[in-house]
Every structure is written in C-alpha cells, then in structure tokens.
C-alpha cells in the first residue's frame, strides 16, 4: 500500500506563520530604530548652537535607544578630550566598541554595553546590524569633530585676517596723517606766503598770479581735509581700550560735526559685554559704512543709532529720516 505524505495540521502552520511574522516585525522595528538613530545624530550635528559636549550628551542618549535592550544599555563616548555617558551607572557585562577617527587617526571611541546578560546573537548578545550601526555612528562622530575643528580653524584665520587688515589700515592711516598730510600742510603754508611776495615783485601785473596761488591753496586745503578724513576712517579709536559702545558714540559725534546731520547714539546693556575684537571691528565697520551711505544718498537730517546687548547677540539698529528707496524697483 502506497503511503500518503503527512500534512501538518492547520494550527501548526498558522503558528509558524505568526512566529515568522513576529520575527520579521521585530527585525523591522530594530532597523527603524537604527535609521532613527543616524537621522537624530545628523540633526544634532547641524545644530550650530550646540557645544560639542552637549552634542555628545545628545548622541549617547540617541544611541542607547537604538539597541535591542535600551533599558539596560549603557553608552559612553570619549572624543576630543570630552567624555559623555548615559546616566545609568554600573559595569557592563557585555560591551562592543568602535574607534572614532579623524584623518585616519584615532581620537576617541564609542562603547555600548549591556548591564545584564542577554541571549547570544551575532556578536555576543549584540546583533550584526548593531555592529554596523556602531561603526557608522563612530564614523559620523569623527566627521562631526573634524568639521568642528575646521570651523574653529576658519574662525581663527578669519580673526587673524581681520587683525591683519586693521593693522594695515592703521599703518596707512599713520602714513597719511603723519607724513602726507603734514607735508601738504607745510606746502600750503609756503604757498599762502606767495601772494605778498608776488605783489611786491610784480605790482599790478601779479594780481592774476595771486588769485591763482590762492585758488591752488584752497584746493590744497580741500585735499588735506580729504586725507585727514580718510586717515580717520582708516584708524578708528582703539576698540580694545574704549570698547565698542564708546567708539560708536565718538564716530556718531564726529559724523554729526563733520556733515551737519544730527546723530543720536544709544547703548543698552553694552557695559556688561566685551565682544571679541573681530565682532567689534565688524560692527564698527558696518556702522561706519551705513553712516557714509546715509550722507551720500539718504538726504537725511537726523540719524538714530542703537546698540543693544541681547544675549548672546549684539543688535545694531540704524535709522534715518531720509528719502529711502523702493526695494521692488532696485537694480
């Protein structure tokens, strides 16, 4: 008699299908947690307002939630001389680590551990995918640290460039004031003594020469004034000694005296603020250029300048009663 193949009961097949479905669903949840982890760390890295220590604190919290058993997961990151760890204390029973590298050189490491035993998987109690995630997080943290270092270097170079520019401005200003302007002033004094000499020597015939000499003297006086204005613009009062607020006050006072445009300057909260040299110079130059544009184009009779310290920012507000322009019709 031919034997018929056995057919598993429907209940067993259904149980097998349900078990497979549950395992697939659990695996999918783990993959979603891993993707969320990388996405959250990426968002943290884009927060320019976060200090590196705060970023690492956020990263360890994100990583801990991405592992299979977050309730017993301890994460520790050592990077760039800083240490961040999840608050749950204890010595992990099982751990996996990955080095954090910048330019091929190890600058720290990330460690994930379980405080209790768990069933074995691909790497101790850890999944193979968790190893891939740990290495990806370490690589991402390395790139974040490298980017932060590059930003710091760029800021340092920018500050040095601004200092070099200001130093050169001051050198040119001193040359104009101490040499060119003074030499021209002496030349003008000599020129102003010529009319009497011409009249004495040439009588009536020298009147045209006298008028010409006086015209040259007047033009020379205007050139001297322009040189001194340029020298003043290039060489502001010492920001390090006077501070930004006092320097702004003096600039506004001088602007009003030189151009006949009433200028009020107010400062609020600046006495407790000591901005970096680059910040002070940049704000001073912005104010200087704004006042120059008002004089050239606005046809204004009154200007109001406000410097407000609003932690962590300094707000510079400049307003005038000039003609303005329509932004929609600008070239």
PDB file of C-alpha atoms in Angstrom:
ATOM      1  CA  UNK A   1       0.000   0.000   0.000  1.00  0.00           C
ATOM      2  CA  UNK A   2       1.339   3.408  -1.003  1.00  0.00           C
ATOM      3  CA  UNK A   3       1.918   5.745   1.919  1.00  0.00           C
ATOM      4  CA  UNK A   4       0.369   9.245   1.652  1.00  0.00           C
ATOM      5  CA  UNK A   5       2.563  12.260   2.667  1.00  0.00           C
ATOM      6  CA  UNK A   6       1.624  13.697   6.026  1.00  0.00           C
ATOM      7  CA  UNK A   7       0.022  17.133   6.025  1.00  0.00           C
ATOM      8  CA  UNK A   8       0.820  19.371   9.008  1.00  0.00           C
ATOM      9  CA  UNK A   9      -2.178  20.457  10.954  1.00  0.00           C
ATOM     10  CA  UNK A  10      -3.567  23.886  10.069  1.00  0.00           C
ATOM     11  CA  UNK A  11      -2.971  25.103  13.620  1.00  0.00           C
ATOM     12  CA  UNK A  12       0.758  24.350  13.381  1.00  0.00           C
ATOM     13  CA  UNK A  13       1.060  26.127  10.000  1.00  0.00           C
ATOM     14  CA  UNK A  14      -0.737  29.147  11.353  1.00  0.00           C
ATOM     15  CA  UNK A  15       1.521  29.213  14.402  1.00  0.00           C
ATOM     16  CA  UNK A  16       4.613  29.011  12.183  1.00  0.00           C
ATOM     17  CA  UNK A  17       3.360  31.875  10.004  1.00  0.00           C
ATOM     18  CA  UNK A  18       2.572  34.015  13.042  1.00  0.00           C
ATOM     19  CA  UNK A  19       6.009  33.331  14.506  1.00  0.00           C
ATOM     20  CA  UNK A  20       7.753  34.289  11.262  1.00  0.00           C
ATOM     21  CA  UNK A  21       5.650  37.417  11.041  1.00  0.00           C
ATOM     22  CA  UNK A  22       6.530  38.382  14.601  1.00  0.00           C
ATOM     23  CA  UNK A  23      10.238  37.902  13.963  1.00  0.00           C
ATOM     24  CA  UNK A  24      10.070  39.947  10.756  1.00  0.00           C
ATOM     25  CA  UNK A  25       8.163  42.690  12.543  1.00  0.00           C
ATOM     26  CA  UNK A  26      10.696  42.738  15.394  1.00  0.00           C
ATOM     27  CA  UNK A  27      13.587  42.935  12.910  1.00  0.00           C
ATOM     28  CA  UNK A  28      11.840  45.777  11.086  1.00  0.00           C
ATOM     29  CA  UNK A  29      11.421  47.680  14.334  1.00  0.00           C
ATOM     30  CA  UNK A  30      15.132  47.324  15.014  1.00  0.00           C
ATOM     31  CA  UNK A  31      16.005  48.645  11.563  1.00  0.00           C
ATOM     32  CA  UNK A  32      13.693  51.628  12.080  1.00  0.00           C
ATOM     33  CA  UNK A  33      15.377  52.372  15.431  1.00  0.00           C
ATOM     34  CA  UNK A  34      18.780  52.263  13.731  1.00  0.00           C
ATOM     35  CA  UNK A  35      17.682  54.660  10.994  1.00  0.00           C
ATOM     36  CA  UNK A  36      16.158  56.974  13.586  1.00  0.00           C
ATOM     37  CA  UNK A  37      19.471  56.917  15.468  1.00  0.00           C
ATOM     38  CA  UNK A  38      21.517  58.037  12.452  1.00  0.00           C
ATOM     39  CA  UNK A  39      18.923  60.641  11.497  1.00  0.00           C
ATOM     40  CA  UNK A  40      18.838  62.069  15.049  1.00  0.00           C
ATOM     41  CA  UNK A  41      22.642  62.312  15.223  1.00  0.00           C
ATOM     42  CA  UNK A  42      22.665  64.049  11.838  1.00  0.00           C
ATOM     43  CA  UNK A  43      20.169  66.597  13.132  1.00  0.00           C
ATOM     44  CA  UNK A  44      22.272  67.137  16.246  1.00  0.00           C
ATOM     45  CA  UNK A  45      25.359  67.758  14.106  1.00  0.00           C
ATOM     46  CA  UNK A  46      23.505  70.520  12.249  1.00  0.00           C
ATOM     47  CA  UNK A  47      22.807  72.413  15.476  1.00  0.00           C
ATOM     48  CA  UNK A  48      25.481  75.088  15.368  1.00  0.00           C
ATOM     49  CA  UNK A  49      24.268  76.448  18.699  1.00  0.00           C
ATOM     50  CA  UNK A  50      25.202  73.202  20.476  1.00  0.00           C
ATOM     51  CA  UNK A  51      28.590  72.927  22.134  1.00  0.00           C
ATOM     52  CA  UNK A  52      30.446  69.702  21.415  1.00  0.00           C
ATOM     53  CA  UNK A  53      29.790  68.446  24.966  1.00  0.00           C
ATOM     54  CA  UNK A  54      26.032  68.978  24.580  1.00  0.00           C
ATOM     55  CA  UNK A  55      26.106  67.284  21.177  1.00  0.00           C
ATOM     56  CA  UNK A  56      27.817  64.219  22.654  1.00  0.00           C
ATOM     57  CA  UNK A  57      25.304  64.088  25.523  1.00  0.00           C
ATOM     58  CA  UNK A  58      22.515  64.028  22.971  1.00  0.00           C
ATOM     59  CA  UNK A  59      24.288  61.402  20.883  1.00  0.00           C
ATOM     60  CA  UNK A  60      24.733  58.896  23.736  1.00  0.00           C
ATOM     61  CA  UNK A  61      21.055  59.195  24.585  1.00  0.00           C
ATOM     62  CA  UNK A  62      20.076  58.572  20.960  1.00  0.00           C
ATOM     63  CA  UNK A  63      22.398  55.574  20.613  1.00  0.00           C
ATOM     64  CA  UNK A  64      21.114  53.936  23.807  1.00  0.00           C
ATOM     65  CA  UNK A  65      17.554  53.904  22.458  1.00  0.00           C
ATOM     66  CA  UNK A  66      18.635  52.208  19.222  1.00  0.00           C
ATOM     67  CA  UNK A  67      19.905  48.952  20.750  1.00  0.00           C
ATOM     68  CA  UNK A  68      17.748  45.877  21.390  1.00  0.00           C
ATOM     69  CA  UNK A  69      17.502  46.369  25.140  1.00  0.00           C
ATOM     70  CA  UNK A  70      17.606  50.123  25.802  1.00  0.00           C
ATOM     71  CA  UNK A  71      16.594  49.687  29.436  1.00  0.00           C
ATOM     72  CA  UNK A  72      19.944  48.031  30.261  1.00  0.00           C
ATOM     73  CA  UNK A  73      22.108  49.782  27.631  1.00  0.00           C
ATOM     74  CA  UNK A  74      24.982  51.976  28.757  1.00  0.00           C
ATOM     75  CA  UNK A  75      26.715  54.183  26.179  1.00  0.00           C
ATOM     76  CA  UNK A  76      29.971  56.047  26.673  1.00  0.00           C
ATOM     77  CA  UNK A  77      31.744  58.326  24.196  1.00  0.00           C
ATOM     78  CA  UNK A  78      35.278  59.625  24.658  1.00  0.00           C
ATOM     79  CA  UNK A  79      36.214  62.141  21.977  1.00  0.00           C
ATOM     80  CA  UNK A  80      38.314  65.267  21.662  1.00  0.00           C
ATOM     81  CA  UNK A  81      39.162  65.325  25.346  1.00  0.00           C
ATOM     82  CA  UNK A  82      35.479  65.105  26.306  1.00  0.00           C
ATOM     83  CA  UNK A  83      33.532  62.252  27.884  1.00  0.00           C
ATOM     84  CA  UNK A  84      29.775  61.709  27.653  1.00  0.00           C
ATOM     85  CA  UNK A  85      27.810  58.760  29.051  1.00  0.00           C
ATOM     86  CA  UNK A  86      24.277  57.686  29.786  1.00  0.00           C
ATOM     87  CA  UNK A  87      23.273  58.237  33.431  1.00  0.00           C
ATOM     88  CA  UNK A  88      22.774  54.556  34.291  1.00  0.00           C
ATOM     89  CA  UNK A  89      25.804  53.589  36.345  1.00  0.00           C
ATOM     90  CA  UNK A  90      27.369  50.136  36.510  1.00  0.00           C
ATOM     91  CA  UNK A  91      29.937  47.967  34.829  1.00  0.00           C
ATOM     92  CA  UNK A  92      28.633  46.425  31.596  1.00  0.00           C
ATOM     93  CA  UNK A  93      28.536  42.613  31.437  1.00  0.00           C
ATOM     94  CA  UNK A  94      28.938  42.744  27.667  1.00  0.00           C
ATOM     95  CA  UNK A  95      30.278  45.554  25.513  1.00  0.00           C
ATOM     96  CA  UNK A  96      31.245  46.436  21.967  1.00  0.00           C
ATOM     97  CA  UNK A  97      33.411  49.372  20.962  1.00  0.00           C
ATOM     98  CA  UNK A  98      34.379  51.265  17.829  1.00  0.00           C
ATOM     99  CA  UNK A  99      37.196  53.817  17.380  1.00  0.00           C
ATOM    100  CA  UNK A 100      36.432  57.389  16.383  1.00  0.00           C
ATOM    101  CA  UNK A 101      38.904  58.588  13.783  1.00  0.00           C
ATOM    102  CA  UNK A 102      39.805  61.945  12.267  1.00  0.00           C
ATOM    103  CA  UNK A 103      42.120  61.876   9.281  1.00  0.00           C
ATOM    104  CA  UNK A 104      42.859  58.210   9.904  1.00  0.00           C
ATOM    105  CA  UNK A 105      43.999  58.866  13.478  1.00  0.00           C
ATOM    106  CA  UNK A 106      42.035  57.546  16.452  1.00  0.00           C
ATOM    107  CA  UNK A 107      40.853  60.459  18.605  1.00  0.00           C
ATOM    108  CA  UNK A 108      38.382  58.600  20.789  1.00  0.00           C
ATOM    109  CA  UNK A 109      35.946  55.734  20.912  1.00  0.00           C
ATOM    110  CA  UNK A 110      32.305  54.869  21.439  1.00  0.00           C
ATOM    111  CA  UNK A 111      31.321  51.985  23.706  1.00  0.00           C
ATOM    112  CA  UNK A 112      27.923  50.290  24.024  1.00  0.00           C
ATOM    113  CA  UNK A 113      27.365  47.762  26.793  1.00  0.00           C
ATOM    114  CA  UNK A 114      24.617  45.755  28.480  1.00  0.00           C
ATOM    115  CA  UNK A 115      24.440  45.891  32.256  1.00  0.00           C
ATOM    116  CA  UNK A 116      22.820  42.430  32.353  1.00  0.00           C
ATOM    117  CA  UNK A 117      23.170  39.167  30.454  1.00  0.00           C
ATOM    118  CA  UNK A 118      21.075  38.627  27.366  1.00  0.00           C
ATOM    119  CA  UNK A 119      20.740  35.693  24.921  1.00  0.00           C
ATOM    120  CA  UNK A 120      23.652  35.336  22.477  1.00  0.00           C
ATOM    121  CA  UNK A 121      23.277  36.719  18.946  1.00  0.00           C
ATOM    122  CA  UNK A 122      25.820  37.544  16.237  1.00  0.00           C
ATOM    123  CA  UNK A 123      28.407  39.326  18.452  1.00  0.00           C
ATOM    124  CA  UNK A 124      27.802  38.168  21.983  1.00  0.00           C
ATOM    125  CA  UNK A 125      24.304  39.450  22.793  1.00  0.00           C
ATOM    126  CA  UNK A 126      24.545  42.086  20.045  1.00  0.00           C
ATOM    127  CA  UNK A 127      23.068  41.913  16.561  1.00  0.00           C
ATOM    128  CA  UNK A 128      25.246  42.070  13.453  1.00  0.00           C
ATOM    129  CA  UNK A 129      23.315  45.177  12.418  1.00  0.00           C
ATOM    130  CA  UNK A 130      24.161  46.806  15.754  1.00  0.00           C
ATOM    131  CA  UNK A 131      27.855  46.390  14.957  1.00  0.00           C
ATOM    132  CA  UNK A 132      27.286  48.107  11.601  1.00  0.00           C
ATOM    133  CA  UNK A 133      25.340  50.867  13.350  1.00  0.00           C
ATOM    134  CA  UNK A 134      28.046  51.359  15.985  1.00  0.00           C
ATOM    135  CA  UNK A 135      30.732  51.721  13.302  1.00  0.00           C
ATOM    136  CA  UNK A 136      28.520  54.135  11.350  1.00  0.00           C
ATOM    137  CA  UNK A 137      27.922  56.262  14.461  1.00  0.00           C
ATOM    138  CA  UNK A 138      31.665  56.311  15.222  1.00  0.00           C
ATOM    139  CA  UNK A 139      32.402  57.400  11.654  1.00  0.00           C
ATOM    140  CA  UNK A 140      29.742  60.106  11.866  1.00  0.00           C
ATOM    141  CA  UNK A 141      31.084  61.421  15.177  1.00  0.00           C
ATOM    142  CA  UNK A 142      34.570  61.570  13.676  1.00  0.00           C
ATOM    143  CA  UNK A 143      33.297  63.659  10.787  1.00  0.00           C
ATOM    144  CA  UNK A 144      31.446  65.939  13.205  1.00  0.00           C
ATOM    145  CA  UNK A 145      34.617  66.505  15.230  1.00  0.00           C
ATOM    146  CA  UNK A 146      36.632  67.157  12.080  1.00  0.00           C
ATOM    147  CA  UNK A 147      34.034  69.667  10.870  1.00  0.00           C
ATOM    148  CA  UNK A 148      34.083  71.427  14.243  1.00  0.00           C
ATOM    149  CA  UNK A 149      37.886  71.625  14.150  1.00  0.00           C
ATOM    150  CA  UNK A 150      37.760  73.027  10.604  1.00  0.00           C
ATOM    151  CA  UNK A 151      35.204  75.627  11.674  1.00  0.00           C
ATOM    152  CA  UNK A 152      37.400  76.640  14.602  1.00  0.00           C
ATOM    153  CA  UNK A 153      40.408  76.978  12.291  1.00  0.00           C
ATOM    154  CA  UNK A 154      38.390  79.079   9.852  1.00  0.00           C
ATOM    155  CA  UNK A 155      37.242  81.347  12.681  1.00  0.00           C
ATOM    156  CA  UNK A 156      40.822  81.712  13.885  1.00  0.00           C
ATOM    157  CA  UNK A 157      42.023  82.509  10.365  1.00  0.00           C
ATOM    158  CA  UNK A 158      39.200  84.995   9.917  1.00  0.00           C
ATOM    159  CA  UNK A 159      40.133  86.739  13.161  1.00  0.00           C
ATOM    160  CA  UNK A 160      43.787  86.854  12.142  1.00  0.00           C
ATOM    161  CA  UNK A 161      42.836  88.240   8.726  1.00  0.00           C
ATOM    162  CA  UNK A 162      40.714  90.967  10.289  1.00  0.00           C
ATOM    163  CA  UNK A 163      43.543  91.862  12.672  1.00  0.00           C
ATOM    164  CA  UNK A 164      45.980  91.991   9.760  1.00  0.00           C
ATOM    165  CA  UNK A 165      43.605  94.223   7.796  1.00  0.00           C
ATOM    166  CA  UNK A 166      43.169  96.556  10.746  1.00  0.00           C
ATOM    167  CA  UNK A 167      46.915  96.679  11.336  1.00  0.00           C
ATOM    168  CA  UNK A 168      47.485  97.608   7.703  1.00  0.00           C
ATOM    169  CA  UNK A 169      44.710 100.202   7.845  1.00  0.00           C
ATOM    170  CA  UNK A 170      46.359 101.766  10.878  1.00  0.00           C
ATOM    171  CA  UNK A 171      49.755 101.801   9.198  1.00  0.00           C
ATOM    172  CA  UNK A 172      48.353 103.534   6.098  1.00  0.00           C
ATOM    173  CA  UNK A 173      46.385 105.978   8.274  1.00  0.00           C
ATOM    174  CA  UNK A 174      49.508 106.961  10.202  1.00  0.00           C
ATOM    175  CA  UNK A 175      51.430 107.396   6.952  1.00  0.00           C
ATOM    176  CA  UNK A 176      48.699 109.659   5.581  1.00  0.00           C
ATOM    177  CA  UNK A 177      48.341 111.680   8.779  1.00  0.00           C
ATOM    178  CA  UNK A 178      51.943 111.934   9.896  1.00  0.00           C
ATOM    179  CA  UNK A 179      53.647 112.232   6.520  1.00  0.00           C
ATOM    180  CA  UNK A 180      51.472 113.121   3.532  1.00  0.00           C
ATOM    181  CA  UNK A 181      49.031 115.443   5.344  1.00  0.00           C
ATOM    182  CA  UNK A 182      51.758 117.228   7.277  1.00  0.00           C
ATOM    183  CA  UNK A 183      53.938 117.711   4.205  1.00  0.00           C
ATOM    184  CA  UNK A 184      50.965 119.116   2.294  1.00  0.00           C
ATOM    185  CA  UNK A 185      50.138 121.429   5.220  1.00  0.00           C
ATOM    186  CA  UNK A 186      53.682 122.814   5.191  1.00  0.00           C
ATOM    187  CA  UNK A 187      53.470 123.243   1.434  1.00  0.00           C
ATOM    188  CA  UNK A 188      50.206 125.132   1.848  1.00  0.00           C
ATOM    189  CA  UNK A 189      51.798 127.474   4.399  1.00  0.00           C
ATOM    190  CA  UNK A 190      54.577 128.250   1.923  1.00  0.00           C
ATOM    191  CA  UNK A 191      52.003 128.795  -0.828  1.00  0.00           C
ATOM    192  CA  UNK A 192      49.961 131.200   1.305  1.00  0.00           C
ATOM    193  CA  UNK A 193      53.056 133.397   1.696  1.00  0.00           C
ATOM    194  CA  UNK A 194      53.465 133.784  -2.073  1.00  0.00           C
ATOM    195  CA  UNK A 195      50.775 136.450  -2.790  1.00  0.00           C
ATOM    196  CA  UNK A 196      52.548 139.211  -0.834  1.00  0.00           C
ATOM    197  CA  UNK A 197      55.845 138.284  -2.452  1.00  0.00           C
ATOM    198  CA  UNK A 198      54.283 138.318  -5.908  1.00  0.00           C
ATOM    199  CA  UNK A 199      52.633 141.699  -5.339  1.00  0.00           C
ATOM    200  CA  UNK A 200      55.866 143.187  -4.030  1.00  0.00           C
ATOM    201  CA  UNK A 201      57.831 141.965  -7.026  1.00  0.00           C
ATOM    202  CA  UNK A 202      55.365 142.344  -9.850  1.00  0.00           C
ATOM    203  CA  UNK A 203      52.948 145.079  -8.721  1.00  0.00           C
ATOM    204  CA  UNK A 204      49.677 145.139 -10.632  1.00  0.00           C
ATOM    205  CA  UNK A 205      50.871 142.510 -13.080  1.00  0.00           C
ATOM    206  CA  UNK A 206      50.976 139.949 -10.316  1.00  0.00           C
ATOM    207  CA  UNK A 207      47.288 140.077  -9.364  1.00  0.00           C
ATOM    208  CA  UNK A 208      46.361 137.172 -11.620  1.00  0.00           C
ATOM    209  CA  UNK A 209      49.224 135.146 -10.192  1.00  0.00           C
ATOM    210  CA  UNK A 210      47.998 136.000  -6.667  1.00  0.00           C
ATOM    211  CA  UNK A 211      44.475 134.791  -7.480  1.00  0.00           C
ATOM    212  CA  UNK A 212      45.879 131.616  -8.971  1.00  0.00           C
ATOM    213  CA  UNK A 213      48.058 130.971  -5.900  1.00  0.00           C
ATOM    214  CA  UNK A 214      45.088 131.467  -3.571  1.00  0.00           C
ATOM    215  CA  UNK A 215      42.976 129.085  -5.662  1.00  0.00           C
ATOM    216  CA  UNK A 216      45.727 126.458  -5.519  1.00  0.00           C
ATOM    217  CA  UNK A 217      45.970 126.979  -1.744  1.00  0.00           C
ATOM    218  CA  UNK A 218      42.212 126.445  -1.337  1.00  0.00           C
ATOM    219  CA  UNK A 219      42.293 123.270  -3.407  1.00  0.00           C
ATOM    220  CA  UNK A 220      45.276 122.061  -1.437  1.00  0.00           C
ATOM    221  CA  UNK A 221      43.325 122.697   1.769  1.00  0.00           C
ATOM    222  CA  UNK A 222      40.491 120.505   0.492  1.00  0.00           C
ATOM    223  CA  UNK A 223      42.948 117.736  -0.372  1.00  0.00           C
ATOM    224  CA  UNK A 224      44.425 117.929   3.131  1.00  0.00           C
ATOM    225  CA  UNK A 225      40.928 117.711   4.618  1.00  0.00           C
ATOM    226  CA  UNK A 226      40.138 114.668   2.492  1.00  0.00           C
ATOM    227  CA  UNK A 227      43.370 112.984   3.539  1.00  0.00           C
ATOM    228  CA  UNK A 228      42.602 113.615   7.205  1.00  0.00           C
ATOM    229  CA  UNK A 229      39.071 112.276   6.766  1.00  0.00           C
ATOM    230  CA  UNK A 230      40.466 109.198   5.084  1.00  0.00           C
ATOM    231  CA  UNK A 231      43.013 108.795   7.856  1.00  0.00           C
ATOM    232  CA  UNK A 232      40.278 108.996  10.487  1.00  0.00           C
ATOM    233  CA  UNK A 233      38.138 106.453   8.640  1.00  0.00           C
ATOM    234  CA  UNK A 234      41.051 104.045   8.406  1.00  0.00           C
ATOM    235  CA  UNK A 235      42.136 104.485  12.025  1.00  0.00           C
ATOM    236  CA  UNK A 236      39.187 104.338  14.458  1.00  0.00           C
ATOM    237  CA  UNK A 237      39.745 104.937  18.150  1.00  0.00           C
ATOM    238  CA  UNK A 238      41.240 101.899  19.857  1.00  0.00           C
ATOM    239  CA  UNK A 239      38.400  99.445  20.340  1.00  0.00           C
ATOM    240  CA  UNK A 240      40.377  97.461  22.890  1.00  0.00           C
ATOM    241  CA  UNK A 241      40.735 100.476  25.178  1.00  0.00           C
ATOM    242  CA  UNK A 242      37.452 102.339  24.593  1.00  0.00           C
ATOM    243  CA  UNK A 243      35.075  99.477  23.883  1.00  0.00           C
ATOM    244  CA  UNK A 244      32.521  99.213  21.092  1.00  0.00           C
ATOM    245  CA  UNK A 245      29.875 101.481  22.627  1.00  0.00           C
ATOM    246  CA  UNK A 246      32.243 104.409  23.315  1.00  0.00           C
ATOM    247  CA  UNK A 247      33.822 104.040  19.878  1.00  0.00           C
ATOM    248  CA  UNK A 248      30.361 104.137  18.268  1.00  0.00           C
ATOM    249  CA  UNK A 249      29.475 107.268  20.294  1.00  0.00           C
ATOM    250  CA  UNK A 250      32.621 109.043  19.100  1.00  0.00           C
ATOM    251  CA  UNK A 251      32.024 108.036  15.495  1.00  0.00           C
ATOM    252  CA  UNK A 252      28.464 109.406  15.634  1.00  0.00           C
ATOM    253  CA  UNK A 253      29.597 112.653  17.270  1.00  0.00           C
ATOM    254  CA  UNK A 254      32.276 113.161  14.632  1.00  0.00           C
ATOM    255  CA  UNK A 255      29.827 112.310  11.829  1.00  0.00           C
ATOM    256  CA  UNK A 256      27.377 114.930  13.100  1.00  0.00           C
ATOM    257  CA  UNK A 257      30.099 117.577  13.454  1.00  0.00           C
ATOM    258  CA  UNK A 258      31.649 116.935  10.032  1.00  0.00           C
ATOM    259  CA  UNK A 259      28.470 116.649   7.975  1.00  0.00           C
ATOM    260  CA  UNK A 260      25.855 118.648   9.872  1.00  0.00           C
ATOM    261  CA  UNK A 261      23.482 115.701  10.268  1.00  0.00           C
ATOM    262  CA  UNK A 262      22.028 115.355  13.780  1.00  0.00           C
ATOM    263  CA  UNK A 263      23.023 111.926  15.074  1.00  0.00           C
ATOM    264  CA  UNK A 264      21.865 110.288  18.297  1.00  0.00           C
ATOM    265  CA  UNK A 265      23.586 107.175  19.606  1.00  0.00           C
ATOM    266  CA  UNK A 266      22.190 104.971  22.377  1.00  0.00           C
ATOM    267  CA  UNK A 267      23.602 101.840  24.018  1.00  0.00           C
ATOM    268  CA  UNK A 268      21.733  99.403  26.241  1.00  0.00           C
ATOM    269  CA  UNK A 269      23.424  96.657  28.239  1.00  0.00           C
ATOM    270  CA  UNK A 270      26.764  97.148  26.493  1.00  0.00           C
ATOM    271  CA  UNK A 271      28.665  97.933  29.687  1.00  0.00           C
ATOM    272  CA  UNK A 272      28.481  94.261  30.690  1.00  0.00           C
ATOM    273  CA  UNK A 273      29.530  92.961  27.263  1.00  0.00           C
ATOM    274  CA  UNK A 274      33.075  92.511  25.986  1.00  0.00           C
ATOM    275  CA  UNK A 275      32.765  91.194  22.432  1.00  0.00           C
ATOM    276  CA  UNK A 276      35.662  89.682  20.563  1.00  0.00           C
ATOM    277  CA  UNK A 277      37.899  92.012  18.568  1.00  0.00           C
ATOM    278  CA  UNK A 278      36.589  90.672  15.247  1.00  0.00           C
ATOM    279  CA  UNK A 279      32.972  91.250  16.334  1.00  0.00           C
ATOM    280  CA  UNK A 280      33.698  94.803  17.490  1.00  0.00           C
ATOM    281  CA  UNK A 281      35.569  95.701  14.310  1.00  0.00           C
ATOM    282  CA  UNK A 282      32.861  94.239  12.071  1.00  0.00           C
ATOM    283  CA  UNK A 283      30.084  96.131  13.874  1.00  0.00           C
ATOM    284  CA  UNK A 284      32.135  99.329  13.795  1.00  0.00           C
ATOM    285  CA  UNK A 285      32.722  98.965  10.060  1.00  0.00           C
ATOM    286  CA  UNK A 286      29.013  98.256   9.439  1.00  0.00           C
ATOM    287  CA  UNK A 287      28.081 101.439  11.323  1.00  0.00           C
ATOM    288  CA  UNK A 288      30.775 103.412   9.519  1.00  0.00           C
ATOM    289  CA  UNK A 289      29.565 102.263   6.086  1.00  0.00           C
ATOM    290  CA  UNK A 290      25.915 102.877   6.978  1.00  0.00           C
ATOM    291  CA  UNK A 291      26.645 106.463   8.032  1.00  0.00           C
ATOM    292  CA  UNK A 292      28.650 107.009   4.844  1.00  0.00           C
ATOM    293  CA  UNK A 293      25.723 105.767   2.729  1.00  0.00           C
ATOM    294  CA  UNK A 294      23.296 107.981   4.636  1.00  0.00           C
ATOM    295  CA  UNK A 295      25.500 111.002   3.922  1.00  0.00           C
ATOM    296  CA  UNK A 296      25.829 110.153   0.227  1.00  0.00           C
ATOM    297  CA  UNK A 297      22.336 109.001  -0.660  1.00  0.00           C
ATOM    298  CA  UNK A 298      19.663 109.453   2.016  1.00  0.00           C
ATOM    299  CA  UNK A 299      19.367 113.265   2.143  1.00  0.00           C
ATOM    300  CA  UNK A 300      18.666 112.763   5.837  1.00  0.00           C
ATOM    301  CA  UNK A 301      18.614 115.391   8.585  1.00  0.00           C
ATOM    302  CA  UNK A 302      18.550 113.008  11.548  1.00  0.00           C
ATOM    303  CA  UNK A 303      20.068 109.596  12.304  1.00  0.00           C
ATOM    304  CA  UNK A 304      19.445 107.306  15.286  1.00  0.00           C
ATOM    305  CA  UNK A 305      21.886 104.539  16.195  1.00  0.00           C
ATOM    306  CA  UNK A 306      21.160 101.902  18.840  1.00  0.00           C
ATOM    307  CA  UNK A 307      23.494  99.229  20.199  1.00  0.00           C
ATOM    308  CA  UNK A 308      21.661  96.646  22.299  1.00  0.00           C
ATOM    309  CA  UNK A 309      23.211  93.680  24.078  1.00  0.00           C
ATOM    310  CA  UNK A 310      20.681  90.839  23.851  1.00  0.00           C
ATOM    311  CA  UNK A 311      22.458  87.673  24.996  1.00  0.00           C
ATOM    312  CA  UNK A 312      24.017  86.004  23.130  1.00  0.00           C
ATOM    313  CA  UNK A 313      23.718  88.644  20.400  1.00  0.00           C
ATOM    314  CA  UNK A 314      24.541  92.311  19.903  1.00  0.00           C
ATOM    315  CA  UNK A 315      21.913  94.184  17.891  1.00  0.00           C
ATOM    316  CA  UNK A 316      22.952  97.226  15.858  1.00  0.00           C
ATOM    317  CA  UNK A 317      19.963  99.284  14.673  1.00  0.00           C
ATOM    318  CA  UNK A 318      20.456 102.314  12.389  1.00  0.00           C
ATOM    319  CA  UNK A 319      17.541 104.525  11.334  1.00  0.00           C
ATOM    320  CA  UNK A 320      17.359 107.812   9.421  1.00  0.00           C
ATOM    321  CA  UNK A 321      14.643 110.153   8.150  1.00  0.00           C
ATOM    322  CA  UNK A 322      15.974 110.216   4.583  1.00  0.00           C
ATOM    323  CA  UNK A 323      14.250 109.590   1.278  1.00  0.00           C
ATOM    324  CA  UNK A 324      14.935 105.848   1.175  1.00  0.00           C
ATOM    325  CA  UNK A 325      14.149 103.766  -1.904  1.00  0.00           C
ATOM    326  CA  UNK A 326      11.662 101.216  -3.129  1.00  0.00           C
ATOM    327  CA  UNK A 327      13.234  97.725  -2.876  1.00  0.00           C
ATOM    328  CA  UNK A 328      10.934  96.459  -5.623  1.00  0.00           C
ATOM    329  CA  UNK A 329      12.477  98.855  -8.167  1.00  0.00           C
ATOM    330  CA  UNK A 330      16.127  98.492  -7.160  1.00  0.00           C
ATOM    331  CA  UNK A 331      18.578  97.495  -9.894  1.00  0.00           C
TER     332      UNK A 331
END
